[in-house]
mmCIF file of C-alpha atoms in Angstrom:
data_model
loop_
_atom_site.group_PDB
_atom_site.id
_atom_site.type_symbol
_atom_site.label_atom_id
_atom_site.label_comp_id
_atom_site.label_asym_id
_atom_site.label_seq_id
_atom_site.Cartn_x
_atom_site.Cartn_y
_atom_site.Cartn_z
ATOM 1 C CA MET A 1 170.500 99.839 33.264
ATOM 2 C CA LYS A 2 168.686 96.527 32.742
ATOM 3 C CA ARG A 3 167.869 97.297 29.132
ATOM 4 C CA HIS A 4 171.322 98.750 28.479
ATOM 5 C CA LEU A 5 173.112 95.747 29.994
ATOM 6 C CA LEU A 6 170.831 93.270 28.240
ATOM 7 C CA SER A 7 171.436 94.954 24.889
ATOM 8 C CA ILE A 8 175.174 94.715 25.451
ATOM 9 C CA LEU A 9 174.888 91.026 26.306
ATOM 10 C CA LEU A 10 172.538 90.182 23.457
ATOM 11 C CA LEU A 11 174.555 92.025 20.857
ATOM 12 C CA GLY A 12 177.794 90.615 22.171
ATOM 13 C CA GLY A 13 179.108 94.141 22.390
ATOM 14 C CA SER A 14 181.195 95.919 24.931
ATOM 15 C CA ALA A 15 180.485 99.042 26.904
ATOM 16 C CA SER A 16 184.203 99.737 27.258
ATOM 17 C CA VAL A 17 187.374 99.055 25.350
ATOM 18 C CA HIS A 18 189.211 98.377 28.627
ATOM 19 C CA ALA A 19 187.552 95.340 30.160
ATOM 20 C CA VAL A 20 188.758 94.366 33.614
ATOM 21 C CA GLN A 21 190.821 91.238 33.087
ATOM 22 C CA GLN A 22 193.057 88.927 35.075
ATOM 23 C CA GLY A 23 196.195 90.682 36.274
ATOM 24 C CA MET A 24 194.696 94.171 36.270
ATOM 25 C CA SER A 25 194.308 96.275 39.384
ATOM 26 C CA VAL A 26 190.731 96.388 40.591
ATOM 27 C CA PRO A 27 189.216 99.718 39.526
ATOM 28 C CA GLU A 28 187.099 101.953 41.717
ATOM 29 C CA CYS A 29 183.514 102.618 40.725
ATOM 30 C CA PRO A 30 180.875 105.017 42.048
ATOM 31 C CA ALA A 31 178.549 102.545 43.778
ATOM 32 C CA VAL A 32 177.063 103.847 47.017
ATOM 33 C CA LEU A 33 176.517 102.136 50.339
ATOM 34 C CA PRO A 34 172.968 101.701 51.642
ATOM 35 C CA GLY A 35 171.469 104.370 53.850
ATOM 36 C CA ASN A 36 173.783 107.181 52.808
ATOM 37 C CA SER A 37 175.665 108.546 49.843
ATOM 38 C CA GLU A 38 179.052 107.193 50.951
ATOM 39 C CA LYS A 39 180.867 105.661 47.997
ATOM 40 C CA LEU A 40 182.123 102.117 48.029
ATOM 41 C CA ASN A 41 185.903 102.064 48.498
ATOM 42 C CA LEU A 42 187.240 98.841 46.999
ATOM 43 C CA GLY A 43 190.808 99.893 47.879
ATOM 44 C CA ALA A 44 189.899 99.514 51.551
ATOM 45 C CA TYR A 45 189.878 95.736 51.030
ATOM 46 C CA GLN A 46 193.548 95.537 50.016
ATOM 47 C CA GLY A 47 195.224 92.889 52.149
ATOM 48 C CA LYS A 48 192.150 90.655 51.877
ATOM 49 C CA VAL A 49 191.030 88.245 49.195
ATOM 50 C CA LEU A 50 187.930 89.898 47.760
ATOM 51 C CA LEU A 51 185.098 88.637 45.596
ATOM 52 C CA ILE A 52 183.214 91.456 43.860
ATOM 53 C CA ASP A 53 179.840 90.236 42.633
ATOM 54 C CA PHE A 54 177.595 92.169 40.232
ATOM 55 C CA TRP A 55 173.943 91.174 40.630
ATOM 56 C CA ALA A 56 170.351 92.287 40.067
ATOM 57 C CA THR A 57 166.950 91.168 41.312
ATOM 58 C CA TRP A 58 165.830 90.435 37.733
ATOM 59 C CA CYS A 59 168.665 87.874 37.356
ATOM 60 C CA PRO A 60 167.714 84.375 38.637
ATOM 61 C CA PRO A 61 171.313 83.047 38.664
ATOM 62 C CA CYS A 62 172.376 86.120 40.655
ATOM 63 C CA LYS A 63 169.859 85.358 43.371
ATOM 64 C CA LYS A 64 170.884 81.707 43.337
ATOM 65 C CA SER A 65 174.567 82.580 43.865
ATOM 66 C CA MET A 66 174.017 84.792 46.899
ATOM 67 C CA PRO A 67 173.543 82.032 49.530
ATOM 68 C CA PHE A 68 176.673 80.274 48.250
ATOM 69 C CA PHE A 69 178.771 83.465 48.361
ATOM 70 C CA ASN A 70 177.403 84.262 51.813
ATOM 71 C CA GLY A 71 178.350 80.826 53.144
ATOM 72 C CA LEU A 72 181.793 80.969 51.523
ATOM 73 C CA ARG A 73 182.363 84.426 53.008
ATOM 74 C CA ASN A 74 181.276 83.344 56.480
ATOM 75 C CA GLN A 75 183.437 80.217 56.306
ATOM 76 C CA HIS A 76 186.596 82.161 55.344
ATOM 77 C CA LEU A 77 186.058 85.557 56.960
ATOM 78 C CA LYS A 78 188.633 84.802 59.665
ATOM 79 C CA ASP A 79 191.120 83.866 56.898
ATOM 80 C CA GLY A 80 190.897 87.289 55.262
ATOM 81 C CA PHE A 81 188.177 86.686 52.671
ATOM 82 C CA GLU A 82 185.397 89.164 51.972
ATOM 83 C CA VAL A 83 182.560 89.534 49.471
ATOM 84 C CA VAL A 84 181.241 92.849 48.185
ATOM 85 C CA ALA A 85 178.146 92.859 46.007
ATOM 86 C CA ILE A 86 177.252 95.633 43.591
ATOM 87 C CA ASN A 87 173.580 95.747 42.741
ATOM 88 C CA VAL A 88 172.674 97.238 39.355
ATOM 89 C CA ASP A 89 168.878 97.425 39.582
ATOM 90 C CA GLU A 90 167.460 100.658 38.162
ATOM 91 C CA ASN A 91 165.308 100.891 41.294
ATOM 92 C CA THR A 92 167.426 100.426 44.430
ATOM 93 C CA GLU A 93 164.237 99.849 46.450
ATOM 94 C CA ASP A 94 163.724 96.545 44.601
ATOM 95 C CA ALA A 95 167.129 95.348 45.779
ATOM 96 C CA LEU A 96 166.597 96.583 49.331
ATOM 97 C CA ARG A 97 163.284 94.680 49.534
ATOM 98 C CA TYR A 98 164.980 91.563 48.186
ATOM 99 C CA LEU A 99 167.813 91.830 50.722
ATOM 100 C CA GLU A 100 165.321 92.331 53.533
ATOM 101 C CA ALA A 101 163.681 89.033 52.615
ATOM 102 C CA HIS A 102 166.987 87.271 51.785
ATOM 103 C CA PRO A 103 169.699 88.854 53.942
ATOM 104 C CA VAL A 104 173.425 88.337 53.402
ATOM 105 C CA ASN A 105 176.304 89.145 55.742
ATOM 106 C CA TYR A 106 178.441 90.956 53.200
ATOM 107 C CA VAL A 107 178.389 94.564 52.016
ATOM 108 C CA THR A 108 176.040 95.392 49.172
ATOM 109 C CA ALA A 109 176.539 98.660 47.325
ATOM 110 C CA PHE A 110 174.148 100.109 44.756
ATOM 111 C CA ASP A 111 174.710 101.477 41.270
ATOM 112 C CA SER A 112 171.411 102.285 39.583
ATOM 113 C CA SER A 113 173.217 104.448 36.997
ATOM 114 C CA GLY A 114 175.125 101.492 35.549
ATOM 115 C CA GLU A 115 178.509 103.189 35.830
ATOM 116 C CA CYS A 116 180.184 100.306 37.700
ATOM 117 C CA PRO A 117 179.293 97.695 35.056
ATOM 118 C CA ARG A 118 180.706 100.093 32.453
ATOM 119 C CA VAL A 119 183.931 100.545 34.444
ATOM 120 C CA PHE A 120 184.334 96.770 34.844
ATOM 121 C CA ASP A 121 182.898 96.056 31.377
ATOM 122 C CA VAL A 122 180.517 93.456 32.796
ATOM 123 C CA LYS A 123 179.721 90.864 30.119
ATOM 124 C CA ALA A 124 177.099 88.721 31.884
ATOM 125 C CA MET A 125 174.930 88.636 34.963
ATOM 126 C CA PRO A 126 176.082 87.719 37.465
ATOM 127 C CA SER A 127 179.751 88.576 36.987
ATOM 128 C CA SER A 128 182.250 87.970 39.752
ATOM 129 C CA TYR A 129 185.786 89.285 40.088
ATOM 130 C CA LEU A 130 188.149 87.497 42.459
ATOM 131 C CA VAL A 131 190.838 89.873 43.700
ATOM 132 C CA ASP A 132 194.057 88.915 45.512
ATOM 133 C CA ARG A 133 195.480 90.569 48.605
ATOM 134 C CA GLN A 134 197.489 93.017 46.460
ATOM 135 C CA GLY A 135 194.361 94.295 44.681
ATOM 136 C CA LYS A 136 194.921 92.429 41.394
ATOM 137 C CA VAL A 137 192.064 90.663 39.624
ATOM 138 C CA ARG A 138 192.923 86.977 39.481
ATOM 139 C CA LEU A 139 189.693 85.567 38.075
ATOM 140 C CA VAL A 140 186.729 86.901 36.112
ATOM 141 C CA HIS A 141 183.819 84.482 36.447
ATOM 142 C CA LEU A 142 180.750 84.982 34.250
ATOM 143 C CA GLY A 143 177.372 83.575 35.205
ATOM 144 C CA TYR A 144 176.602 81.157 37.992
ATOM 145 C CA ARG A 145 175.568 77.516 38.184
ATOM 146 C CA ASP A 146 175.617 75.201 41.193
ATOM 147 C CA GLU A 147 178.353 73.251 39.376
ATOM 148 C CA ASP A 148 180.630 76.322 39.723
ATOM 149 C CA GLN A 149 180.822 76.048 43.507
ATOM 150 C CA ASP A 150 183.774 73.642 43.761
ATOM 151 C CA PHE A 151 185.774 75.631 41.217
ATOM 152 C CA LEU A 152 185.113 78.936 42.975
ATOM 153 C CA ARG A 153 185.852 77.445 46.392
ATOM 154 C CA LYS A 154 189.219 76.144 45.111
ATOM 155 C CA GLN A 155 190.094 79.535 43.612
ATOM 156 C CA VAL A 156 189.369 81.277 46.916
ATOM 157 C CA ASP A 157 191.350 78.656 48.871
ATOM 158 C CA THR A 158 194.319 79.109 46.521
ATOM 159 C CA LEU A 159 194.392 82.879 46.960
ATOM 160 C CA LEU A 160 193.951 82.604 50.719
ATOM 161 C CA GLY A 161 196.966 80.266 50.785
ATOM 162 C CA GLU A 162 199.255 82.745 49.018
#
């Protein structure tokens, strides 16, 4: 997955002709929950504002974003905000070790096959998809820098206020 995703990013190509964009319904993807083979059900979050975050242990900005997303989630959980992370490491054990050392309070699903990034047509790592209460993607955010925090916080606040 790492090599495949990096080749897509470096070549500027696309793994899919149907990239998830603003206004589209959030698609399902075959990521699995830790400890069993239960599939992630993104539809179960309808009625909440949801941030779906694609990350990997080999991605420094991904690891940097996780404490921010965790704090934002914990701050707004009572308001109906949730974060779901989808890890794309080829070796799920790498991600599990990372999460053991750097725990987060939100659900992390695993997709070592790379199918979820293909379904979403992930263009960068990390990639975050902000979804409204009706299940529509309202923002696709590529990458992560500390300077993004105010912007992302405002986007979440706006959707929570709708």
